[in-house]
Short mmCIF file of C-alpha atoms and ligand atoms in Angstrom, two decimals:
data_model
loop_
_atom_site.label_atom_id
_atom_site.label_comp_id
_atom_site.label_asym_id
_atom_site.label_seq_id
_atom_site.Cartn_x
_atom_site.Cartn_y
_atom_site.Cartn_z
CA UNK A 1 9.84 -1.70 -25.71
CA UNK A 2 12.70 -3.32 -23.55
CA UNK A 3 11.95 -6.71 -22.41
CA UNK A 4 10.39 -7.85 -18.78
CA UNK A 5 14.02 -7.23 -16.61
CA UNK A 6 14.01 -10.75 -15.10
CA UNK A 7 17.19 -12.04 -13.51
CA UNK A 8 18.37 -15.40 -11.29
CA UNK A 9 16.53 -13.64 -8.47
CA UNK A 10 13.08 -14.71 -10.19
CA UNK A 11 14.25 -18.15 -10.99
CA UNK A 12 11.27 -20.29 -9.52
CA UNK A 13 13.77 -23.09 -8.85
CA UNK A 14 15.50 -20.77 -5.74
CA UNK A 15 15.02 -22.07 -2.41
CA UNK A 16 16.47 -20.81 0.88
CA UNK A 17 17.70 -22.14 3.61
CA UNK A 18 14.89 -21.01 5.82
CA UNK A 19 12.93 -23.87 5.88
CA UNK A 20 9.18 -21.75 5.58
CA UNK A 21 10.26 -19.66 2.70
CA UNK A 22 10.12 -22.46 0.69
CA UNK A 23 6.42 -23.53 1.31
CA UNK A 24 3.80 -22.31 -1.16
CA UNK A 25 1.57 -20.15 0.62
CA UNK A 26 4.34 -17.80 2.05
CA UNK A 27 4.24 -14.54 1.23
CA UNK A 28 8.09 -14.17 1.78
CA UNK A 29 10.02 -16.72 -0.66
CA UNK A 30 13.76 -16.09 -1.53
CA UNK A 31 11.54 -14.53 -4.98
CA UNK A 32 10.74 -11.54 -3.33
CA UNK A 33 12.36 -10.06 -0.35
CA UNK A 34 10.78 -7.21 0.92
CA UNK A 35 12.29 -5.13 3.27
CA UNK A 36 11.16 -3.47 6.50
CA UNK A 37 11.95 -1.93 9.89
CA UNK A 38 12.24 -3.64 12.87
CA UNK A 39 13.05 -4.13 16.07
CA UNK A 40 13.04 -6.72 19.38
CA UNK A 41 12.66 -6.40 22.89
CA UNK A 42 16.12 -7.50 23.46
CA UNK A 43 17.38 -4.68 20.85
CA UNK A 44 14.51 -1.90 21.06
CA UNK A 45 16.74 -0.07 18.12
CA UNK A 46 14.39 0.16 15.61
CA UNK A 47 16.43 -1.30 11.97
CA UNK A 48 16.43 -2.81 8.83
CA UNK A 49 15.26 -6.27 7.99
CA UNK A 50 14.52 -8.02 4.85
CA UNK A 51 11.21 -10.99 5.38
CA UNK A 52 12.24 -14.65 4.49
CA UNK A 53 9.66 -16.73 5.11
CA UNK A 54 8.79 -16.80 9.12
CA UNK A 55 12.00 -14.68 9.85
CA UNK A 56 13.46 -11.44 9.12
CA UNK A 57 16.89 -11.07 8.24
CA UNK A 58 19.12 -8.37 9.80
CA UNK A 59 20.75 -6.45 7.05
CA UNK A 60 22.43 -3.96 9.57
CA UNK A 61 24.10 -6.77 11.37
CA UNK A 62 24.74 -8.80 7.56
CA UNK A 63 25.86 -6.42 6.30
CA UNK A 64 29.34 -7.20 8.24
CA UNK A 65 28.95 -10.58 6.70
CA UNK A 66 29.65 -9.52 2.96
CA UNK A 67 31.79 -8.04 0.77
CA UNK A 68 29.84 -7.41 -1.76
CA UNK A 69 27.52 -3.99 -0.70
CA UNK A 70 29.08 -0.61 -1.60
CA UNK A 71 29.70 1.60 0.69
CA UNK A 72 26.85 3.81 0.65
CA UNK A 73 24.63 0.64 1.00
CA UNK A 74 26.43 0.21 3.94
CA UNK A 75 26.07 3.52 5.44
CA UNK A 76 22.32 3.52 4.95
CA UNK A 77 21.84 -0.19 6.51
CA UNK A 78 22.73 1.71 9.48
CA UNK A 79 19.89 4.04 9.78
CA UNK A 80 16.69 3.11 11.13
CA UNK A 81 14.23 4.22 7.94
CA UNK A 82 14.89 2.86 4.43
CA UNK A 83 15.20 6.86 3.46
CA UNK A 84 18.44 6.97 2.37
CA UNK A 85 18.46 3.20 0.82
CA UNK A 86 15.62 4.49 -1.55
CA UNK A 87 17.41 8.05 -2.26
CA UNK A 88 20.10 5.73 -3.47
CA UNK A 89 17.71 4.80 -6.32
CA UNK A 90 16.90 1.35 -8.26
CA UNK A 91 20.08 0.14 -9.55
CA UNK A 92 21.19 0.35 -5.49
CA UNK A 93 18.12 -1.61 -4.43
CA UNK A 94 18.58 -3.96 -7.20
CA UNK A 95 22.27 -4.55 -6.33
CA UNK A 96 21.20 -5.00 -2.77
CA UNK A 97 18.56 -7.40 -3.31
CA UNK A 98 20.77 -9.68 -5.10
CA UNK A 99 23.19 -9.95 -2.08
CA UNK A 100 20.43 -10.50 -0.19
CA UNK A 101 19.12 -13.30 -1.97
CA UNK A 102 22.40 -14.79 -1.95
CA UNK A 103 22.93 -15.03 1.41
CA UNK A 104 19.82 -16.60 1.92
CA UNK A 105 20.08 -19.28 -0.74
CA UNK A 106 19.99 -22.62 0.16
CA UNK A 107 22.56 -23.36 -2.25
CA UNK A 108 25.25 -21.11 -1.04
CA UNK A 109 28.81 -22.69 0.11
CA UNK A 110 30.60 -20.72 2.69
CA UNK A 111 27.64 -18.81 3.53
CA UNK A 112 28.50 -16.37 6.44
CA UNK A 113 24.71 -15.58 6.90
CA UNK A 114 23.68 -19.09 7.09
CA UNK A 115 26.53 -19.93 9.50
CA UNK A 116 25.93 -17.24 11.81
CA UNK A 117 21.82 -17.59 11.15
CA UNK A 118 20.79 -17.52 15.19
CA UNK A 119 22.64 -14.21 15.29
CA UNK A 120 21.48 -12.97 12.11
CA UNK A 121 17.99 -14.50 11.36
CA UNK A 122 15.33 -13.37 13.88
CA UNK A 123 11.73 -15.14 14.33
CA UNK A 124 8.75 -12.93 13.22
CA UNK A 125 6.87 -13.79 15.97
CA UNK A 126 9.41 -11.64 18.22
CA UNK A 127 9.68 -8.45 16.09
CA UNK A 128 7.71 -5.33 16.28
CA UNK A 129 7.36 -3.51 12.98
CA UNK A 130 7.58 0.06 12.34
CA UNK A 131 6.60 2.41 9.65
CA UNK A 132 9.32 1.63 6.55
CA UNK A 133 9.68 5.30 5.90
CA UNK A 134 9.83 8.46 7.67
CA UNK A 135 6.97 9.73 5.31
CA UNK A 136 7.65 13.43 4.68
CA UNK A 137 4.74 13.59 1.94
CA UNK A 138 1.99 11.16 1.17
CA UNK A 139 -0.46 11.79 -1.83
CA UNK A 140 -3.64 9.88 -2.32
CA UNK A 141 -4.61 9.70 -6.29
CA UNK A 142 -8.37 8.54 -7.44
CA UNK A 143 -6.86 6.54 -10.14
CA UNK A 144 -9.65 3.27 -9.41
CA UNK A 145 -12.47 4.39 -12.22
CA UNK A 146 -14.66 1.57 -11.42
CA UNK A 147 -14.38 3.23 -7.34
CA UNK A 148 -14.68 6.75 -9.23
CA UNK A 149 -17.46 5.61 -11.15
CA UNK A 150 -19.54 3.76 -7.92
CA UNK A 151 -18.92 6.16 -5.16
CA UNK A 152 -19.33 9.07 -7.22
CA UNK A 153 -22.71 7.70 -8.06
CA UNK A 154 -23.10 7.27 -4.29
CA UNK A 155 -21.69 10.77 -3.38
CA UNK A 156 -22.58 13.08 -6.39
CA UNK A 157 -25.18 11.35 -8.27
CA UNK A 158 -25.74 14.24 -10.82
CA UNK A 159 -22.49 13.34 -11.42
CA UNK A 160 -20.21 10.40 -10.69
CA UNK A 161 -17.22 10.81 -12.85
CA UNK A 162 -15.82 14.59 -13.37
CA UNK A 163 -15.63 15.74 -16.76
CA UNK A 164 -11.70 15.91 -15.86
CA UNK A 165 -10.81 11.78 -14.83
CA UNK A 166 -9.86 10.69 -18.38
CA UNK A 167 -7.42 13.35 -18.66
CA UNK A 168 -6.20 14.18 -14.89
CA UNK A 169 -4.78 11.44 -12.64
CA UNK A 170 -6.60 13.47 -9.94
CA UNK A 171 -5.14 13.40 -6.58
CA UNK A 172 -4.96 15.20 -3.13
CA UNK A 173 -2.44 16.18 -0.50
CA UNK A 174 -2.88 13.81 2.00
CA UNK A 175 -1.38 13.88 5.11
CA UNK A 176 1.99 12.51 6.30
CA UNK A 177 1.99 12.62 9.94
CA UNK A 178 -0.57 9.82 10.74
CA UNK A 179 0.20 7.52 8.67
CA UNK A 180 0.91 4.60 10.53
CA UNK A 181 2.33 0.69 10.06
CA UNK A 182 -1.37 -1.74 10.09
CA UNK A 183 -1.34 -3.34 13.22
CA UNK A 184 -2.45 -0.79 15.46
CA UNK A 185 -5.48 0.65 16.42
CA UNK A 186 -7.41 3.39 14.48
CA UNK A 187 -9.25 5.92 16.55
CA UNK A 188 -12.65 6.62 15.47
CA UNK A 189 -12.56 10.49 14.82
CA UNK A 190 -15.41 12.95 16.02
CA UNK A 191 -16.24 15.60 13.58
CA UNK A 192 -19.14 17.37 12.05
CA UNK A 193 -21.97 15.28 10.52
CA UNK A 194 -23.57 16.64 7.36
CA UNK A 195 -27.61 18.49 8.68
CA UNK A 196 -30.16 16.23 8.83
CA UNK A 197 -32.11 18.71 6.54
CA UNK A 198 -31.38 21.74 4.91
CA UNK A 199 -30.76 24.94 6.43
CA UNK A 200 -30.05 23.30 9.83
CA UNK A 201 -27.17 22.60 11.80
CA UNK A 202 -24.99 20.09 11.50
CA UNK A 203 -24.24 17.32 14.52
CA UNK A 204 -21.53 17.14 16.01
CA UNK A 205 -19.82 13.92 17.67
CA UNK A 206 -18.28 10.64 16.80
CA UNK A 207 -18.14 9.27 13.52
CA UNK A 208 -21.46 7.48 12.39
CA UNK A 209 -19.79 5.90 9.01
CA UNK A 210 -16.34 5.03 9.27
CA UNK A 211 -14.84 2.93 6.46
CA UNK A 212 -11.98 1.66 4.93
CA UNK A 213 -10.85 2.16 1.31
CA UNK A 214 -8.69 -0.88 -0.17
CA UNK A 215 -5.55 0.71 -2.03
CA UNK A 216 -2.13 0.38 -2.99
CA UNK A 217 0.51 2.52 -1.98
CA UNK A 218 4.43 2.79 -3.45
CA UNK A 219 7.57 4.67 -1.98
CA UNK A 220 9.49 6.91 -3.82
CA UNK A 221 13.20 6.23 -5.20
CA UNK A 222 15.43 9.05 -5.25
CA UNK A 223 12.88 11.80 -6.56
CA UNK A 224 13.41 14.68 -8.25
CA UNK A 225 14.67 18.47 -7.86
CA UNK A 226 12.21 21.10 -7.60
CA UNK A 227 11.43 22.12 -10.82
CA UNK A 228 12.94 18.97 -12.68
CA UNK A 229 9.74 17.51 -14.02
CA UNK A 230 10.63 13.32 -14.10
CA UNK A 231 9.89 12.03 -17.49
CA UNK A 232 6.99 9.30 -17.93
CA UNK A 233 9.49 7.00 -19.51
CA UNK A 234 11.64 7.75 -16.50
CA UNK A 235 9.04 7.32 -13.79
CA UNK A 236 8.71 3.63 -13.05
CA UNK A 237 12.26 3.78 -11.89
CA UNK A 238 11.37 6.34 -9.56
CA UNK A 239 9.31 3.87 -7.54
CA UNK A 240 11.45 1.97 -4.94
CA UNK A 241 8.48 -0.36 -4.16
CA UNK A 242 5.11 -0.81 -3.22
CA UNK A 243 3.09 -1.46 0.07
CA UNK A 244 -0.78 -2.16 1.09
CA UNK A 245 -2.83 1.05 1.94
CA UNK A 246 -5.53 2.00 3.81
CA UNK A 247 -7.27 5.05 3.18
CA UNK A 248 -9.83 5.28 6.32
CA UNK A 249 -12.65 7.30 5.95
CA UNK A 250 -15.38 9.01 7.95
CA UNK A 251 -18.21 9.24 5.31
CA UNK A 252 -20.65 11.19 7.29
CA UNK A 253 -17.09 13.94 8.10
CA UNK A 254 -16.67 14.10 4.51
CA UNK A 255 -19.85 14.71 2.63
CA UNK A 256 -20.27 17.89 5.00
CA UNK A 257 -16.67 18.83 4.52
CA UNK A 258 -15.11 18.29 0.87
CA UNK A 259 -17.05 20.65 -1.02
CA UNK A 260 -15.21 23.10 -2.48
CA UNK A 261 -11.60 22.06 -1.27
CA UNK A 262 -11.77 18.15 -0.51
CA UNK A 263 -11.77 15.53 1.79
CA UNK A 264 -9.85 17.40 5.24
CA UNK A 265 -10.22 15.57 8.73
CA UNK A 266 -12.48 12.87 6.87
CA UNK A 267 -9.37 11.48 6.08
CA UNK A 268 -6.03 13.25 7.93
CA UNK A 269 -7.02 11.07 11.01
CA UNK A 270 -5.22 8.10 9.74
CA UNK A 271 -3.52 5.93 6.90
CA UNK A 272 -2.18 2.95 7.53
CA UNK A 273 0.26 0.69 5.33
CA UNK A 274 1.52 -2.54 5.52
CA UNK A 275 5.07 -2.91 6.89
CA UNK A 276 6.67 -4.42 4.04
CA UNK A 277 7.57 -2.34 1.34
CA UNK A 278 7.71 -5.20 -2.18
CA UNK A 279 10.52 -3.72 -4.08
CA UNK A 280 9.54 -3.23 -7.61
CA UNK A 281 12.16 -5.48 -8.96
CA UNK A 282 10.36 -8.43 -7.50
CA UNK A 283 7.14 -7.47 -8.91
CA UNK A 284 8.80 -7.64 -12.74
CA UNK A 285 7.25 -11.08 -13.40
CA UNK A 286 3.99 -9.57 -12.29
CA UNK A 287 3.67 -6.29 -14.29
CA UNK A 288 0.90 -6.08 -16.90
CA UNK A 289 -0.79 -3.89 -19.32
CA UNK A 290 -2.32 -0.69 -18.40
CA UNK A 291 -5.95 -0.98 -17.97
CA UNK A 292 -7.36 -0.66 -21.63
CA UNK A 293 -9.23 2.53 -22.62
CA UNK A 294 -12.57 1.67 -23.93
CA UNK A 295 -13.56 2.80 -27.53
CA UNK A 296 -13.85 6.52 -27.08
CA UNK A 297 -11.67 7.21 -24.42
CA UNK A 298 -9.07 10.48 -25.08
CA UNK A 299 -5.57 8.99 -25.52
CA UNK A 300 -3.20 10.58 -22.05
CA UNK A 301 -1.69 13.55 -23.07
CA UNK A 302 2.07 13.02 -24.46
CA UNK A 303 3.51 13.87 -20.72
CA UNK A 304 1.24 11.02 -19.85
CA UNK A 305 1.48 8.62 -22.50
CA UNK A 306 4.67 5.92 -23.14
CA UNK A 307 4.34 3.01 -25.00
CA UNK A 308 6.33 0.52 -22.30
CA UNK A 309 4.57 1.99 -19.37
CA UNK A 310 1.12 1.27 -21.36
CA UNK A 311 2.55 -2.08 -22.36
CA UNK A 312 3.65 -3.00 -18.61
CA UNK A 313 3.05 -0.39 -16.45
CA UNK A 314 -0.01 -2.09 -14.86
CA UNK A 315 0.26 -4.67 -11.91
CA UNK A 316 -1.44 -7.67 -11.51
CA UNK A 317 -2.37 -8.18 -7.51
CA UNK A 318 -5.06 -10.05 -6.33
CA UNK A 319 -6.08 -7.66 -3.26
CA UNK A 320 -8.58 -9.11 -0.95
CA UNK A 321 -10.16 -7.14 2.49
CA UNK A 322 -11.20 -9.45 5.72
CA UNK A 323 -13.49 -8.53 8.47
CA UNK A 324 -13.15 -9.33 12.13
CA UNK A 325 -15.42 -7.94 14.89
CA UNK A 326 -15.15 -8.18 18.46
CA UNK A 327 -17.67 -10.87 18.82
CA UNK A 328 -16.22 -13.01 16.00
CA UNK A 329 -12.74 -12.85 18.26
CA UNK A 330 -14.42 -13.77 21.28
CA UNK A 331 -16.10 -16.75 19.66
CA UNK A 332 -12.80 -17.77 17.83
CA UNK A 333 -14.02 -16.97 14.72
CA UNK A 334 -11.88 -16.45 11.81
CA UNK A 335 -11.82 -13.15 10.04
CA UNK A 336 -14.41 -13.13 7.24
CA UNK A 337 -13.34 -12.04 3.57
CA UNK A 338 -15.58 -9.37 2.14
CA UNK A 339 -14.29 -8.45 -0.83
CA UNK A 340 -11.71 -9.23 -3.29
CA UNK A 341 -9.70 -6.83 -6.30
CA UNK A 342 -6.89 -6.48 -8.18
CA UNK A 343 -4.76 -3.73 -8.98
CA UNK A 344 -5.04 -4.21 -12.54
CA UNK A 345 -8.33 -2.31 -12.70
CA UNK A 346 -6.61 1.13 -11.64
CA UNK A 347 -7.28 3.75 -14.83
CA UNK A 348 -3.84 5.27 -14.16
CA UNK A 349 -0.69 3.81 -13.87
CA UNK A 350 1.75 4.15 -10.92
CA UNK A 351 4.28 5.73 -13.70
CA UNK A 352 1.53 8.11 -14.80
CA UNK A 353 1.21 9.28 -11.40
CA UNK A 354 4.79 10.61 -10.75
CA UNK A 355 5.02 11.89 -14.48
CA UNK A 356 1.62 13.91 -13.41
CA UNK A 357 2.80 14.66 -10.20
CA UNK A 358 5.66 16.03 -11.25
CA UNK A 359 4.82 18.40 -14.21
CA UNK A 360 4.64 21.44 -12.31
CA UNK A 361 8.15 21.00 -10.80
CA UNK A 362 7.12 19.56 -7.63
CA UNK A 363 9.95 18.18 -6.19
CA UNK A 364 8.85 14.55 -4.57
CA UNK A 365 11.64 13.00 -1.82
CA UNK A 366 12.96 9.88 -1.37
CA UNK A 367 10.59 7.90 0.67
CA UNK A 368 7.67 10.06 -0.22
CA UNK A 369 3.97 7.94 -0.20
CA UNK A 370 1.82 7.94 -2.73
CA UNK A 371 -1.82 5.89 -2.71
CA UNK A 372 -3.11 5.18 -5.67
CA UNK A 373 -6.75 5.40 -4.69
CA UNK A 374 -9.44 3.03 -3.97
CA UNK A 375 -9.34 -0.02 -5.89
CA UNK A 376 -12.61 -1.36 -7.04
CA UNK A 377 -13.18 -4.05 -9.89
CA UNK A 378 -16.05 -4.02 -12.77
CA UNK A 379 -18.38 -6.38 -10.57
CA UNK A 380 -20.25 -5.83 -7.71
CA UNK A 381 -18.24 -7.91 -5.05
CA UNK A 382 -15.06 -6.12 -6.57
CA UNK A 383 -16.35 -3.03 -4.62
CA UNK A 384 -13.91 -1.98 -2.44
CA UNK A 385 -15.35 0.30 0.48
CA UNK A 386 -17.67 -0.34 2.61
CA UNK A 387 -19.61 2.89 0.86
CA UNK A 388 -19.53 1.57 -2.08
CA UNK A 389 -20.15 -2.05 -1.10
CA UNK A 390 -22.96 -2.12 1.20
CA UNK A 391 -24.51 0.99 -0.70
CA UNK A 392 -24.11 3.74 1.76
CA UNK A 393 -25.05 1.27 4.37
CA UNK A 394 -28.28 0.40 2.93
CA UNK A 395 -27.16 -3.21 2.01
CA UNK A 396 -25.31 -4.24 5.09
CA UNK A 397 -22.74 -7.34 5.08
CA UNK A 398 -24.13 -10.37 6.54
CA UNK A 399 -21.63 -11.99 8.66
CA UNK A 400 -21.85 -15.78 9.25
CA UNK A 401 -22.56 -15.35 12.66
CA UNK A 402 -25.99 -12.83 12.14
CA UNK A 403 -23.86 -9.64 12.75
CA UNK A 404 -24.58 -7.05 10.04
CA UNK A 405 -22.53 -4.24 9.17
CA UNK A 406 -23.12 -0.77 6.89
CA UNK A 407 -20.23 0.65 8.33
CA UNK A 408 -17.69 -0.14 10.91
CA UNK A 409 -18.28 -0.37 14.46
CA UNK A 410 -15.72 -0.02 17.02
CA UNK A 411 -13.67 -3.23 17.51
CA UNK A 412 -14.26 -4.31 14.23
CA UNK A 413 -10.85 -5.31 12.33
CA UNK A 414 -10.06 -4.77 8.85
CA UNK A 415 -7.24 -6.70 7.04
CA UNK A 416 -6.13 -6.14 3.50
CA UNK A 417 -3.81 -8.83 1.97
CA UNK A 418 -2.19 -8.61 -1.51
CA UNK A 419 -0.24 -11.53 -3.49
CA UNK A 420 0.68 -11.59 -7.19
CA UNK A 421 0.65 -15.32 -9.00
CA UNK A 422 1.63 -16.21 -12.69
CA UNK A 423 2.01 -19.86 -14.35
CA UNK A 424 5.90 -20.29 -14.11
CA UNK A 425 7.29 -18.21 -11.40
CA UNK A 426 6.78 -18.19 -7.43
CA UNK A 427 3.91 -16.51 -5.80
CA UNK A 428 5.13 -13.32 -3.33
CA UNK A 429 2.50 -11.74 -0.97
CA UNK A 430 2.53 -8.03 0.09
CA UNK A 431 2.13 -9.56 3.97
CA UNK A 432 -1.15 -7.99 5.61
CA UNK A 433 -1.89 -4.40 6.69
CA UNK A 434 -4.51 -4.49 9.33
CA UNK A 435 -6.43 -1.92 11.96
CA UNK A 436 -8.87 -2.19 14.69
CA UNK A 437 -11.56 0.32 15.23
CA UNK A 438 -11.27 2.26 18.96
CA UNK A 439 -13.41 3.62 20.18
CA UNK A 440 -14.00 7.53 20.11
CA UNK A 441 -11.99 9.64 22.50
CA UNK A 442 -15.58 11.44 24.07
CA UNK A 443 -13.71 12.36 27.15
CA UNK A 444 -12.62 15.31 25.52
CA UNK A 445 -16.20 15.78 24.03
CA UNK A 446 -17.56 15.40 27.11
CA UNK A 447 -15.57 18.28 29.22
CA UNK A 448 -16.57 20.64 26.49
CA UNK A 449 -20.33 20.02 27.25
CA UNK A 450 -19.67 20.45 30.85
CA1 LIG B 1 -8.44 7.34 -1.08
#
């Protein structure tokens, strides 16, 4: 097993120059350095930024203020997706992170970046953020057993885990197209709704149960060829980093619809992630055992199975979900939290995902997204859907202010945050991914009826 690849760039004693990196409940420290696109109303060009604290740093325009980034750095600091960064692959983003964390040090003599910071350093507050990737593919996996497990029991009780999860990392094409940067708003889809008794007709109309799923989702690297299977051992540096996720869902849409081919429009109406994308170097500190395989368990198939990734291939993030609705806004109400998890408890690991994926020859791109699937915990405020949680709606959430909730209702706001901590090194926060619920678009309902 190779040792936990930690470097000056995880050295707890690093402080920037930016005054609110440097204050403990940031989720953007000189420690990890996420990047992200942006862009400003004075320069509506969307580009690429790196979060420090309160302020995003410009790497197209920095990147005129070093020496140090190879030219096809360079070139890709240009464009306005991180596509071609990530098709560069780790040792790149590693290379590139280091500059970047030394032109934000606070230490730094000479420091072109710090000298020319009001040209250089923009305020959060006055950036829009946009989707990291151009997401060509996006695959959602199942790999959360304890979700598995619950809504399985929920949605197939003769049957909650398939005979086939301890041995597939099962997964779906999702799609690309709609996935979106969390900020926005979420349309509630209409759809068919499952008979209310057998042999009759389904309903048709809006949504009745939409919900959220809590996930994590990670950006491919370079990739692979089509047919060049990437090795398990090989996988982990296929990931360029890893984001917040939200897999929405329109229960009522998808108990009608997923039998025998999947979920469909229950879930192609929209994913949203959080704009920063964590690079997987700066989660190194944070990296943990696989989840452990109870007594009886099979052991993963060899193409699935390798002893670092079982060793470290886990991730310890503390994921928590907050709920805002309309009424809570209006009385100034802060968002409630729900629900909290952690990523530990996924069954698969992220490695064991693009080995799996991969097997057949499927060729996955640079900037590709994968979800790893909903990400419950073992206890029963570790659930981490509203399905799941509130029992298909028959044990609502009781907000502090009277208002229940089985499922979401339109204006209601949904916030996932993520942050890793360990004794000895600097806490770093995956920033929020967040979407309000709109309300159906009937007006297109309604001229059919006409
Ligand atoms: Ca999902």
């Amino acid at each position: 097993m190779t040792k936990v690849r930690l470097d000056e760039t995880h050295d707890p004693a690093r402080r920037s120059f930016v005054e609110a990196a440097n204050q403990a409940n940031t989720d953007f420290p000189i420690q990890n350095l996420p990047l992200g696109v942006f862009s400003t109303k004075s320069d509506p060009v969307p580009r690429i930024g790196v979060a420090i604290g309160d302020h995003v740093l410009d790497l197209k325009k920095a990147s005129g203020a070093t020496e140090r980034l190879t030219q096809p750095v360079r070139d890709a600091l240009q464009e306005t997706s991180l596509n071609s960064l990530f098709a560069l692959g780790r040792t790149r983003l590693r290379e590139l992170r280091r500059i970047a964390g030394d032109m934000l040090d606070q230490g730094a003599t000479g420091n072109q970046v710090r000298r020319h910071a009001s040209d250089l350093l923009v305020s959060a507050d006055e950036c829009t953020l946009h989707l990291p990737t151009k997401v060509a593919n996006y695959t959602d996996f199942y790999a959360g057993i304890y979700h598995a497990r619950a809504a399985g029991a929920l949605l197939t009780p003769e049957n909650p885990l398939p005979p086939n999860y301890k041995w597939v990392p099962i997964a779906y094409h999702g799609r690309a197209s709609s996935v979106q940067v969390g900020q926005g708003a979420v349309r509630r889809p209409l759809g068919q709704r499952p008979p209310a008794a057998p042999g009759t007709p389904p309903s048709f109309g809006p949504c009745e149960r939409l919900d959220f799923e809590l996930e994590m989702g990670f950006y491919l690297a370079s990739g692979n060829n089509l047919g060049k299977p990437i090795p398990i051992a090989e996988a982990s540096k296929e990931i360029a980093g890893f984001t917040l996720l939200n897999d929405w869902s329109a229960r009522d849409v998808q108990r009608w619809e997923m039998f025998p081919l999947g979920p469909f429009l229950s879930k192609s109406f929209g994913t949203s992630v959080a704009p920063w994308v964590v690079m997987s170097d700066a989660l190194a500190p944070f990296r943990v055992a696989a989840l452990p395989r109870p007594e009886g368990d099979p052991r993963p198939l060899d193409y699935l199975f390798d002893g670092e990734d079982q060793v470290r291939g886990g991730l310890d993030v503390h994921l928590e979900v907050l709920l805002s609705t309309a009424q809570m806004r209006a009385a100034n109400t802060p968002a409630r939290r729900i629900l909290t998890s952690n990523a530990k408890y996924l069954y698969w690991t992220p490695a064991q995902m693009v080995a799996h994926h991969t097997i057949n020859g499927c060729n996955l791109q640079a900037g590709d997204l994968i979800g790893t699937g909903t990400i419950s915990g073992p206890s029963p405020a570790e659930l981490s859907s509203m399905l799941e949680f509130t029992s298909a709606g028959t044990k609502p959430v009781v907000l502090p202010n009277g208002e229940q909730r089985g499922f979401l209702l339109d204006g209601d706001e949904i916030t996932f945050r993520g942050r890793c901590s360990r004794d000895g090194y600097v806490s770093i926060g995956f920033g929020s991914c967040t979407g309000r619920i709109a309300a159906a678009e009937i007006a297109s309902l309604q001229k059919q009826v006409a």
